[in-house]
Structures are given as structure tokens and as C-alpha cells.
Amino acid sequence: MDKLVINATIRTTTGKRAAKKLRATGRIPAVMYDSKGVSTLLAVDEVEFNKVWRAITPTTLISLTVDGQSARNAFIQDTEYNIRTDKVLHADFFEPGEHQKITATMKVTYTGTPAGVLKGGFMVKHLPEVKVVAEPKNLPSRIEADVSGINIGEVYRVKDLNLGDGVTILTDAETALVSIASPR
């Protein structure tokens, strides 16, 4: 996946009136927090932000370019969204420290059709998500488990996930993610 980039400018005005004026020009008020808690007021283009925001997961690292300076790695931490107008009203970015480890709870998605299901068995999902810790650059955007090799009576466990180097799974390794039950 290509590196996702959002261009931002520093804003100096705050408050409800200033935010409404900013939104009227097609920009979204935003705030970027760093690992020390220092905040920077930003404004981002609404169309550019929406393209990126709708294509990522909470653990996707994006490049945030502020006033044309060098890009910073950041997460979109939170958004305020109006469901009536289908618009983002405000965004919060988080810029982690370079070697700061991030703990995240991530949903596991399953790919493939288990061999046991093709023989008439039933796939039983036991655990929908796992907890991982990694540096921001190593944090996976998605966790996918290929369950196509599981037969009836077999179990796919947390220890069977392969997330690569630099990612530590905090969930118990013997916990079952998926099992294939025999036909009734």
C-alpha cells in the first residue's frame, strides 16, 4: 500500500466561529498531539482528508506534512463526524515518538475457506481480536489469518499468527481463534 499523505497548515484562530469559517472554505480544523502531550493547531483539506480517512484502519501510519516541511508519521486518533451531513467536523492526529512502542487491540480478519468447512464442518470463531505491541513503523494495519488449511477438529491459535519481526502479541498464545466443528 502506498504511503498516505495529508497536507496541513498551522492555524492560529480557535473557537466555534473560526471553525465554521474554516469549514466553509473546504478545510477541517484539526489538532496534532505529540508523544510529550504538546498540541499543534492545524487545518487540513476536507477532500484530501476524507480520501485517506475512509481508506485506513486505526493502526495505519500516515504522513502528515505541515506547511510544506518534512513529513511526520502520525495516526488519525479521533474524528468528530456529522452523520446528517456526512462530513468530518474535526480531526485529532497523534505523532508517536520514533522508538515509542504502541499497544493496540486489533481485529482479526479471516481469509480462505477452511478445508474442514468444505468437508461439511462448521467454522467457529472464538476470539475476534488480539492485543499487540510494536513500534509505529512495524505496527500492522490489519491482521489477517489464513484459515484455509484447517480441517475438522483442528484449532487455529494465536501462536499460529505470523505478524513479522518487531510485533509482539500480548494475547495468550494458546488462545483459540478459530476451530472447525464436525457436522451435526
PDB file of C-alpha atoms in Angstrom:
ATOM      1  CA  MET A   1       0.000   0.000   0.000  1.00  0.00           C
ATOM      2  CA  ASP A   2       1.312   3.442  -0.889  1.00  0.00           C
ATOM      3  CA  LYS A   3       2.171   5.878   1.854  1.00  0.00           C
ATOM      4  CA  LEU A   4      -0.875   8.012   2.565  1.00  0.00           C
ATOM      5  CA  VAL A   5      -0.140  11.740   2.768  1.00  0.00           C
ATOM      6  CA  ILE A   6      -2.187  14.581   4.246  1.00  0.00           C
ATOM      7  CA  ASN A   7      -1.057  18.179   3.810  1.00  0.00           C
ATOM      8  CA  ALA A   8      -1.849  20.552   6.658  1.00  0.00           C
ATOM      9  CA  THR A   9      -1.318  24.176   7.566  1.00  0.00           C
ATOM     10  CA  ILE A  10      -0.905  25.682  11.011  1.00  0.00           C
ATOM     11  CA  ARG A  11      -3.918  27.682  12.133  1.00  0.00           C
ATOM     12  CA  THR A  12      -3.911  30.489  14.666  1.00  0.00           C
ATOM     13  CA  THR A  13      -7.602  31.068  15.277  1.00  0.00           C
ATOM     14  CA  THR A  14      -9.698  28.973  17.625  1.00  0.00           C
ATOM     15  CA  GLY A  15     -13.319  28.789  18.662  1.00  0.00           C
ATOM     16  CA  LYS A  16     -16.663  27.948  17.144  1.00  0.00           C
ATOM     17  CA  ARG A  17     -16.858  30.920  14.780  1.00  0.00           C
ATOM     18  CA  ALA A  18     -13.349  30.340  13.415  1.00  0.00           C
ATOM     19  CA  ALA A  19     -14.097  26.610  12.898  1.00  0.00           C
ATOM     20  CA  LYS A  20     -17.286  27.422  10.948  1.00  0.00           C
ATOM     21  CA  LYS A  21     -15.393  29.848   8.699  1.00  0.00           C
ATOM     22  CA  LEU A  22     -12.701  27.244   8.136  1.00  0.00           C
ATOM     23  CA  ARG A  23     -15.256  24.558   7.214  1.00  0.00           C
ATOM     24  CA  ALA A  24     -16.971  26.991   4.798  1.00  0.00           C
ATOM     25  CA  THR A  25     -13.707  27.205   2.830  1.00  0.00           C
ATOM     26  CA  GLY A  26     -13.430  23.403   2.499  1.00  0.00           C
ATOM     27  CA  ARG A  27     -10.940  22.887   5.323  1.00  0.00           C
ATOM     28  CA  ILE A  28     -11.264  20.923   8.566  1.00  0.00           C
ATOM     29  CA  PRO A  29      -9.923  22.128  11.918  1.00  0.00           C
ATOM     30  CA  ALA A  30      -7.535  19.611  13.447  1.00  0.00           C
ATOM     31  CA  VAL A  31      -5.081  19.170  16.303  1.00  0.00           C
ATOM     32  CA  MET A  32      -1.852  17.176  16.331  1.00  0.00           C
ATOM     33  CA  TYR A  33      -0.535  15.843  19.633  1.00  0.00           C
ATOM     34  CA  ASP A  34       2.984  14.530  20.028  1.00  0.00           C
ATOM     35  CA  SER A  35       4.251  11.910  22.482  1.00  0.00           C
ATOM     36  CA  LYS A  36       5.042  14.621  25.070  1.00  0.00           C
ATOM     37  CA  GLY A  37       1.484  15.999  25.013  1.00  0.00           C
ATOM     38  CA  VAL A  38       2.304  19.184  23.092  1.00  0.00           C
ATOM     39  CA  SER A  39      -0.503  20.168  20.727  1.00  0.00           C
ATOM     40  CA  THR A  40      -0.382  21.999  17.401  1.00  0.00           C
ATOM     41  CA  LEU A  41      -3.470  23.545  15.802  1.00  0.00           C
ATOM     42  CA  LEU A  42      -3.860  22.532  12.154  1.00  0.00           C
ATOM     43  CA  ALA A  43      -6.204  22.881   9.210  1.00  0.00           C
ATOM     44  CA  VAL A  44      -6.476  20.133   6.579  1.00  0.00           C
ATOM     45  CA  ASP A  45      -8.222  19.959   3.210  1.00  0.00           C
ATOM     46  CA  GLU A  46     -11.588  18.218   3.583  1.00  0.00           C
ATOM     47  CA  VAL A  47     -11.462  16.210   0.333  1.00  0.00           C
ATOM     48  CA  GLU A  48      -7.861  15.071   0.859  1.00  0.00           C
ATOM     49  CA  PHE A  49      -8.582  14.080   4.467  1.00  0.00           C
ATOM     50  CA  ASN A  50     -11.728  12.116   3.563  1.00  0.00           C
ATOM     51  CA  LYS A  51      -9.899  10.095   0.885  1.00  0.00           C
ATOM     52  CA  VAL A  52      -7.310   8.999   3.432  1.00  0.00           C
ATOM     53  CA  TRP A  53      -9.668   8.641   6.414  1.00  0.00           C
ATOM     54  CA  ARG A  54     -12.049   6.302   4.597  1.00  0.00           C
ATOM     55  CA  ALA A  55      -9.209   4.034   3.420  1.00  0.00           C
ATOM     56  CA  ILE A  56      -7.354   3.366   6.681  1.00  0.00           C
ATOM     57  CA  THR A  57      -7.605   1.450   9.933  1.00  0.00           C
ATOM     58  CA  PRO A  58      -6.847   2.914  13.386  1.00  0.00           C
ATOM     59  CA  THR A  59      -3.303   1.494  13.198  1.00  0.00           C
ATOM     60  CA  THR A  60      -2.401   2.843   9.754  1.00  0.00           C
ATOM     61  CA  LEU A  61       0.515   5.255   9.883  1.00  0.00           C
ATOM     62  CA  ILE A  62       0.118   8.278   7.583  1.00  0.00           C
ATOM     63  CA  SER A  63       2.488  11.043   6.525  1.00  0.00           C
ATOM     64  CA  LEU A  64       1.403  14.438   7.788  1.00  0.00           C
ATOM     65  CA  THR A  65       3.126  17.344   6.023  1.00  0.00           C
ATOM     66  CA  VAL A  66       2.733  20.607   7.954  1.00  0.00           C
ATOM     67  CA  ASP A  67       3.292  23.843   5.993  1.00  0.00           C
ATOM     68  CA  GLY A  68       5.446  22.050   3.404  1.00  0.00           C
ATOM     69  CA  GLN A  69       8.031  20.911   5.977  1.00  0.00           C
ATOM     70  CA  SER A  70       9.301  17.347   6.205  1.00  0.00           C
ATOM     71  CA  ALA A  71       6.593  14.740   6.651  1.00  0.00           C
ATOM     72  CA  ARG A  72       5.790  13.447  10.110  1.00  0.00           C
ATOM     73  CA  ASN A  73       4.443   9.974  10.816  1.00  0.00           C
ATOM     74  CA  ALA A  74       1.113  10.166  12.590  1.00  0.00           C
ATOM     75  CA  PHE A  75      -2.085   8.260  13.336  1.00  0.00           C
ATOM     76  CA  ILE A  76      -5.577   9.662  12.927  1.00  0.00           C
ATOM     77  CA  GLN A  77      -6.534   9.245  16.553  1.00  0.00           C
ATOM     78  CA  ASP A  78     -10.080  10.598  16.612  1.00  0.00           C
ATOM     79  CA  THR A  79     -12.614  12.378  14.421  1.00  0.00           C
ATOM     80  CA  GLU A  80     -15.789  14.276  15.109  1.00  0.00           C
ATOM     81  CA  TYR A  81     -18.261  13.301  12.403  1.00  0.00           C
ATOM     82  CA  ASN A  82     -21.730  14.636  11.494  1.00  0.00           C
ATOM     83  CA  ILE A  83     -23.821  11.746  10.175  1.00  0.00           C
ATOM     84  CA  ARG A  84     -26.538  14.054   8.859  1.00  0.00           C
ATOM     85  CA  THR A  85     -24.269  15.998   6.519  1.00  0.00           C
ATOM     86  CA  ASP A  86     -21.768  13.126   6.002  1.00  0.00           C
ATOM     87  CA  LYS A  87     -18.863  15.428   6.908  1.00  0.00           C
ATOM     88  CA  VAL A  88     -15.927  15.309   9.269  1.00  0.00           C
ATOM     89  CA  LEU A  89     -16.079  18.298  11.627  1.00  0.00           C
ATOM     90  CA  HIS A  90     -12.752  17.913  13.443  1.00  0.00           C
ATOM     91  CA  ALA A  91      -9.757  15.557  13.484  1.00  0.00           C
ATOM     92  CA  ASP A  92      -7.113  14.647  16.055  1.00  0.00           C
ATOM     93  CA  PHE A  93      -3.712  13.344  14.966  1.00  0.00           C
ATOM     94  CA  PHE A  94      -1.169  11.606  17.190  1.00  0.00           C
ATOM     95  CA  GLU A  95       2.546  11.718  16.391  1.00  0.00           C
ATOM     96  CA  PRO A  96       4.278   8.961  18.389  1.00  0.00           C
ATOM     97  CA  GLY A  97       7.915   9.115  19.388  1.00  0.00           C
ATOM     98  CA  GLU A  98      10.286   7.437  16.939  1.00  0.00           C
ATOM     99  CA  HIS A  99      11.012   4.390  19.112  1.00  0.00           C
ATOM    100  CA  GLN A 100       7.924   4.560  21.325  1.00  0.00           C
ATOM    101  CA  LYS A 101       6.074   1.241  21.469  1.00  0.00           C
ATOM    102  CA  ILE A 102       2.340   1.347  20.776  1.00  0.00           C
ATOM    103  CA  THR A 103      -0.130  -1.131  22.276  1.00  0.00           C
ATOM    104  CA  ALA A 104      -3.193  -1.786  20.134  1.00  0.00           C
ATOM    105  CA  THR A 105      -6.167  -4.121  20.165  1.00  0.00           C
ATOM    106  CA  MET A 106      -6.701  -5.261  16.591  1.00  0.00           C
ATOM    107  CA  LYS A 107      -9.499  -7.173  14.913  1.00  0.00           C
ATOM    108  CA  VAL A 108      -8.525 -10.431  13.222  1.00  0.00           C
ATOM    109  CA  THR A 109      -9.902 -10.992   9.719  1.00  0.00           C
ATOM    110  CA  TYR A 110     -10.005 -14.495   8.291  1.00  0.00           C
ATOM    111  CA  THR A 111      -9.085 -15.327   4.695  1.00  0.00           C
ATOM    112  CA  GLY A 112      -9.686 -18.518   2.787  1.00  0.00           C
ATOM    113  CA  THR A 113     -12.243 -21.249   3.266  1.00  0.00           C
ATOM    114  CA  PRO A 114     -11.189 -23.894   5.802  1.00  0.00           C
ATOM    115  CA  ALA A 115     -10.732 -27.406   4.389  1.00  0.00           C
ATOM    116  CA  GLY A 116     -12.978 -28.724   7.172  1.00  0.00           C
ATOM    117  CA  VAL A 117     -15.839 -26.467   6.041  1.00  0.00           C
ATOM    118  CA  LEU A 118     -15.531 -27.852   2.509  1.00  0.00           C
ATOM    119  CA  LYS A 119     -15.984 -31.337   4.050  1.00  0.00           C
ATOM    120  CA  GLY A 120     -19.191 -30.289   5.840  1.00  0.00           C
ATOM    121  CA  GLY A 121     -17.842 -28.874   9.111  1.00  0.00           C
ATOM    122  CA  PHE A 122     -18.673 -25.535  10.712  1.00  0.00           C
ATOM    123  CA  MET A 123     -16.219 -22.705  11.399  1.00  0.00           C
ATOM    124  CA  VAL A 124     -16.487 -21.411  14.976  1.00  0.00           C
ATOM    125  CA  LYS A 125     -14.843 -18.051  15.735  1.00  0.00           C
ATOM    126  CA  HIS A 126     -13.687 -17.834  19.341  1.00  0.00           C
ATOM    127  CA  LEU A 127     -11.729 -14.586  19.639  1.00  0.00           C
ATOM    128  CA  PRO A 128     -12.457 -11.546  17.440  1.00  0.00           C
ATOM    129  CA  GLU A 129      -9.345  -9.512  18.313  1.00  0.00           C
ATOM    130  CA  VAL A 130      -5.820  -9.728  19.701  1.00  0.00           C
ATOM    131  CA  LYS A 131      -3.631  -7.285  21.584  1.00  0.00           C
ATOM    132  CA  VAL A 132      -0.252  -6.404  20.058  1.00  0.00           C
ATOM    133  CA  VAL A 133       2.647  -4.081  20.877  1.00  0.00           C
ATOM    134  CA  ALA A 134       5.134  -2.675  18.353  1.00  0.00           C
ATOM    135  CA  GLU A 135       6.920   0.442  17.191  1.00  0.00           C
ATOM    136  CA  PRO A 136       4.680   2.556  14.931  1.00  0.00           C
ATOM    137  CA  LYS A 137       6.588   1.625  11.753  1.00  0.00           C
ATOM    138  CA  ASN A 138       6.166  -2.122  12.490  1.00  0.00           C
ATOM    139  CA  LEU A 139       2.522  -1.996  13.580  1.00  0.00           C
ATOM    140  CA  PRO A 140       0.408  -3.864  11.012  1.00  0.00           C
ATOM    141  CA  SER A 141      -2.598  -2.037   9.598  1.00  0.00           C
ATOM    142  CA  ARG A 142      -4.575  -5.300   9.538  1.00  0.00           C
ATOM    143  CA  ILE A 143      -4.206  -8.782  10.985  1.00  0.00           C
ATOM    144  CA  GLU A 144      -5.206 -11.479   8.532  1.00  0.00           C
ATOM    145  CA  ALA A 145      -5.285 -15.163   9.360  1.00  0.00           C
ATOM    146  CA  ASP A 146      -5.311 -17.697   6.522  1.00  0.00           C
ATOM    147  CA  VAL A 147      -7.557 -20.485   7.798  1.00  0.00           C
ATOM    148  CA  SER A 148      -7.729 -22.482   4.556  1.00  0.00           C
ATOM    149  CA  GLY A 149      -5.602 -25.345   5.940  1.00  0.00           C
ATOM    150  CA  ILE A 150      -7.749 -26.146   8.993  1.00  0.00           C
ATOM    151  CA  ASN A 151      -9.629 -29.465   8.995  1.00  0.00           C
ATOM    152  CA  ILE A 152     -12.469 -30.775  11.142  1.00  0.00           C
ATOM    153  CA  GLY A 153     -11.417 -30.966  14.791  1.00  0.00           C
ATOM    154  CA  GLU A 154      -8.415 -28.651  14.351  1.00  0.00           C
ATOM    155  CA  VAL A 155      -7.875 -25.285  16.011  1.00  0.00           C
ATOM    156  CA  TYR A 156      -6.139 -22.128  14.738  1.00  0.00           C
ATOM    157  CA  ARG A 157      -4.480 -20.494  17.758  1.00  0.00           C
ATOM    158  CA  VAL A 158      -2.971 -17.057  18.441  1.00  0.00           C
ATOM    159  CA  LYS A 159       0.527 -18.577  18.220  1.00  0.00           C
ATOM    160  CA  ASP A 160      -0.208 -19.525  14.574  1.00  0.00           C
ATOM    161  CA  LEU A 161      -0.423 -15.841  13.551  1.00  0.00           C
ATOM    162  CA  ASN A 162       2.617 -14.569  11.679  1.00  0.00           C
ATOM    163  CA  LEU A 163       2.913 -10.798  12.160  1.00  0.00           C
ATOM    164  CA  GLY A 164       6.594 -10.421  11.339  1.00  0.00           C
ATOM    165  CA  ASP A 165       9.549  -9.104  13.266  1.00  0.00           C
ATOM    166  CA  GLY A 166       9.074  -6.276  15.713  1.00  0.00           C
ATOM    167  CA  VAL A 167       5.480  -7.160  16.630  1.00  0.00           C
ATOM    168  CA  THR A 168       4.768  -8.847  19.953  1.00  0.00           C
ATOM    169  CA  ILE A 169       1.367 -10.430  20.608  1.00  0.00           C
ATOM    170  CA  LEU A 170       0.215  -9.848  24.184  1.00  0.00           C
ATOM    171  CA  THR A 171      -2.809 -12.163  23.972  1.00  0.00           C
ATOM    172  CA  ASP A 172      -2.159 -15.665  25.374  1.00  0.00           C
ATOM    173  CA  ALA A 173      -0.537 -17.787  22.655  1.00  0.00           C
ATOM    174  CA  GLU A 174      -2.701 -20.857  23.367  1.00  0.00           C
ATOM    175  CA  THR A 175      -5.997 -18.993  22.970  1.00  0.00           C
ATOM    176  CA  ALA A 176      -8.123 -20.387  20.136  1.00  0.00           C
ATOM    177  CA  LEU A 177      -9.061 -18.011  17.323  1.00  0.00           C
ATOM    178  CA  VAL A 178     -10.968 -20.428  15.102  1.00  0.00           C
ATOM    179  CA  SER A 179     -11.955 -24.084  15.302  1.00  0.00           C
ATOM    180  CA  ILE A 180     -13.774 -26.365  12.883  1.00  0.00           C
ATOM    181  CA  ALA A 181     -16.638 -28.303  14.419  1.00  0.00           C
ATOM    182  CA  SER A 182     -17.826 -31.591  12.964  1.00  0.00           C
ATOM    183  CA  PRO A 183     -21.121 -31.704  11.072  1.00  0.00           C
ATOM    184  CA  ARG A 184     -24.191 -32.413  13.162  1.00  0.00           C
TER     185      ARG A 184
END
